[in-house]
N, CA, C and O of each residue as an XYZ file, in Angstrom:
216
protein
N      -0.974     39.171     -4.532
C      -1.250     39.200     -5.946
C      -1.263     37.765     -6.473
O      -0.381     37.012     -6.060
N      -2.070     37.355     -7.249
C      -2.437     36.220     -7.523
C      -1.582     35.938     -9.403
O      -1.439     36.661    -10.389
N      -1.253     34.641     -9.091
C      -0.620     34.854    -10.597
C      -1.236     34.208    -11.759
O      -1.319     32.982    -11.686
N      -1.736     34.840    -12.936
C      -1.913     34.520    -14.409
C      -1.956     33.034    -14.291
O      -0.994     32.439    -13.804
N      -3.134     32.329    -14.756
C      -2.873     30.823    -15.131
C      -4.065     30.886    -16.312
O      -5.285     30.847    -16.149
N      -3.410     30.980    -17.370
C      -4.022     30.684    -19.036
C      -4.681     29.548    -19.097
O      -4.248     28.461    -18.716
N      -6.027     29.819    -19.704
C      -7.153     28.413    -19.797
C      -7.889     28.128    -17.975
O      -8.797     27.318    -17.784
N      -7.441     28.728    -17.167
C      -8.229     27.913    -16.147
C      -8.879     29.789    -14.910
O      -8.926     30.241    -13.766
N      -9.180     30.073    -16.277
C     -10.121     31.255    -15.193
C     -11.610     31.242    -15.167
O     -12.332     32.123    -14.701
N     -12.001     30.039    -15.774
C     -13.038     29.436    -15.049
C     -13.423     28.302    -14.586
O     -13.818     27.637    -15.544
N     -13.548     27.543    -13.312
C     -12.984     26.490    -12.860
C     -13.723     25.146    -13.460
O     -13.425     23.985    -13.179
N     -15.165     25.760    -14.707
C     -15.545     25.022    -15.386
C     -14.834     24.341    -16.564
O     -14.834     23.138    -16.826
N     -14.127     25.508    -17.333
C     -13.030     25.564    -17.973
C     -12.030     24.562    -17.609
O     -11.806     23.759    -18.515
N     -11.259     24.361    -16.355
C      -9.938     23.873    -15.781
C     -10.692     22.614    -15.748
O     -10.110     21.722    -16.366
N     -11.649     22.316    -15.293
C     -11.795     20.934    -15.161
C     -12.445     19.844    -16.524
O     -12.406     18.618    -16.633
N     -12.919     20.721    -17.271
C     -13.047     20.295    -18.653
C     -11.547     20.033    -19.138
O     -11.203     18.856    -19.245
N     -10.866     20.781    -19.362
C      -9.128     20.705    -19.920
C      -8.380     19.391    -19.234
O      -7.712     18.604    -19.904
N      -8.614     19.248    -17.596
C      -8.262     18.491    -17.033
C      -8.495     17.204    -17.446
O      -7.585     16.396    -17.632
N      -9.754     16.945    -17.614
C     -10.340     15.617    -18.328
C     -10.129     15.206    -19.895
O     -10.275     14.181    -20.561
N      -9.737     16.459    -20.114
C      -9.363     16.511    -21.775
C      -7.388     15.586    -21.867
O      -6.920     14.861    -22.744
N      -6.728     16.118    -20.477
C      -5.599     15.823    -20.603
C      -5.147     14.654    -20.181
O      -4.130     14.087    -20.579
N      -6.440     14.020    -18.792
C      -6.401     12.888    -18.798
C      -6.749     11.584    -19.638
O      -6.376     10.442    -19.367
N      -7.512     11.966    -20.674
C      -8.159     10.911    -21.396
C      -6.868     10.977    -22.564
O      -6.695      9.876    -23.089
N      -6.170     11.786    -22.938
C      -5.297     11.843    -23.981
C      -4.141     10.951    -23.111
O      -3.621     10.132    -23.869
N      -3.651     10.887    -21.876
C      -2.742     10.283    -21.031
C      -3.131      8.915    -21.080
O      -2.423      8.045    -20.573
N      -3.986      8.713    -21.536
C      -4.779      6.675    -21.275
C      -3.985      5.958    -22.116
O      -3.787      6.340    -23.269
N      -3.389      4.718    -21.562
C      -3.190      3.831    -22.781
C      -3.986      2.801    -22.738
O      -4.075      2.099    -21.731
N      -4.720      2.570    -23.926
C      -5.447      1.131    -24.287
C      -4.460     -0.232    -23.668
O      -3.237     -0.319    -23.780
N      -5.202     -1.037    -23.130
C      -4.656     -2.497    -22.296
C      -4.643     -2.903    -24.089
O      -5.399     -2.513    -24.979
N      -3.506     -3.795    -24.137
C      -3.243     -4.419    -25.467
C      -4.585     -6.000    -25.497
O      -5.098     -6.590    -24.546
N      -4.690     -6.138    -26.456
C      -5.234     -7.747    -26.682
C      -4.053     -8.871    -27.148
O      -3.474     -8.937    -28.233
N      -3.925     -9.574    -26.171
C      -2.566    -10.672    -26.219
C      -3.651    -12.057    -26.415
O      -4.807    -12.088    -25.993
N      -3.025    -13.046    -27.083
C      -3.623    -14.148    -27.385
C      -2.997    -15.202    -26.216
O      -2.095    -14.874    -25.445
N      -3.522    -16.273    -26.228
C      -3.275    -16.979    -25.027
C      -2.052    -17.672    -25.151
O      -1.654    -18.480    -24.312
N      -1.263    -17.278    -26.503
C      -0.311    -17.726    -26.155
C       0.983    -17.081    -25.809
O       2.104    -17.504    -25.524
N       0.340    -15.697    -25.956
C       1.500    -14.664    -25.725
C       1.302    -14.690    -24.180
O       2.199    -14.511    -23.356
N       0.111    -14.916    -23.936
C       0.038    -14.694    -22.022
C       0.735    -15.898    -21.540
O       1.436    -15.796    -20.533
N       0.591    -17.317    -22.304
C       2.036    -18.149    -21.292
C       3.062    -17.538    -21.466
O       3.618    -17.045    -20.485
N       3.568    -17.404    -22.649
C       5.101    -16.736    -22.502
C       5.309    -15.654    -21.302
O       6.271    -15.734    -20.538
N       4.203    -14.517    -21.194
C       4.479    -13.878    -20.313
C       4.647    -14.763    -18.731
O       5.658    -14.793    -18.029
N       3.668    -15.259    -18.536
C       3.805    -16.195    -17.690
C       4.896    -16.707    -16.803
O       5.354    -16.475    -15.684
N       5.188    -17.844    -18.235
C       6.534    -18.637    -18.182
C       7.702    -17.808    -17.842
O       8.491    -18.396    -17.103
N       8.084    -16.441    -18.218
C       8.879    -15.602    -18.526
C       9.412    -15.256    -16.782
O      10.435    -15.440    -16.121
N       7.825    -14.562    -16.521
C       7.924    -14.333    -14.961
C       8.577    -15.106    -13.868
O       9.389    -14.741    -13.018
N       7.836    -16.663    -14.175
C       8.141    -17.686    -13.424
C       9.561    -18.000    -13.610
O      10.242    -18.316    -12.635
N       9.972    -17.947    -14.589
C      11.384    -18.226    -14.818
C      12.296    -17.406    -14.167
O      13.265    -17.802    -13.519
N      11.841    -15.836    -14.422
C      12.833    -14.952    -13.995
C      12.681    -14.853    -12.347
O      13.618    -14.438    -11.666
N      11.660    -15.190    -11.873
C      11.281    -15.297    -10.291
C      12.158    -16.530     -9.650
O      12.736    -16.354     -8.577
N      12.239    -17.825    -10.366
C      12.947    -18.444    -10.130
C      14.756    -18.177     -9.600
O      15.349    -18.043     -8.529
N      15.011    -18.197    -10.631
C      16.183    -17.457    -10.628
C      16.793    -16.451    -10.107
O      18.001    -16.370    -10.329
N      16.075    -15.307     -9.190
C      15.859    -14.566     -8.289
C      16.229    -14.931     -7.177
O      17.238    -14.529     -6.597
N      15.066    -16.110     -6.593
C      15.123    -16.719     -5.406
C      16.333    -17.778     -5.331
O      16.632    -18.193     -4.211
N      17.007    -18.214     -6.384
C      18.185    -19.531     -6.047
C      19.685    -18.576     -5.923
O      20.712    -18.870     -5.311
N      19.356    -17.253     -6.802
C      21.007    -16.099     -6.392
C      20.958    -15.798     -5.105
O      21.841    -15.107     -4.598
């Protein structure tokens, strides 16, 4: 016996929904200015540093 699955009894259906749930799951990549990307940068390098001398 096969069990009940609501919305996907037609597999045109399930894969429409599917794409519906993935595109709602997306997050937009932010726009950072070039100076927020050194900080990130710097941030890394710093904390990488400090990593490798403990």
């Amino acid at each position: 016996m096969k069990k009940w699955r609501p919305f996907a009894s037609m597999p045109e259906q399930y894969t429409g929904l599917q794409e519906v749930i993935n595109k709602q799951a997306e997050i937009p990549q932010p726009l950072l200015t070039e100076e927020q990307m050194e900080q990130i940068h710097f941030t890394f390098n710093f904390c990488g540093n400090l990593i490798r001398v403990n």
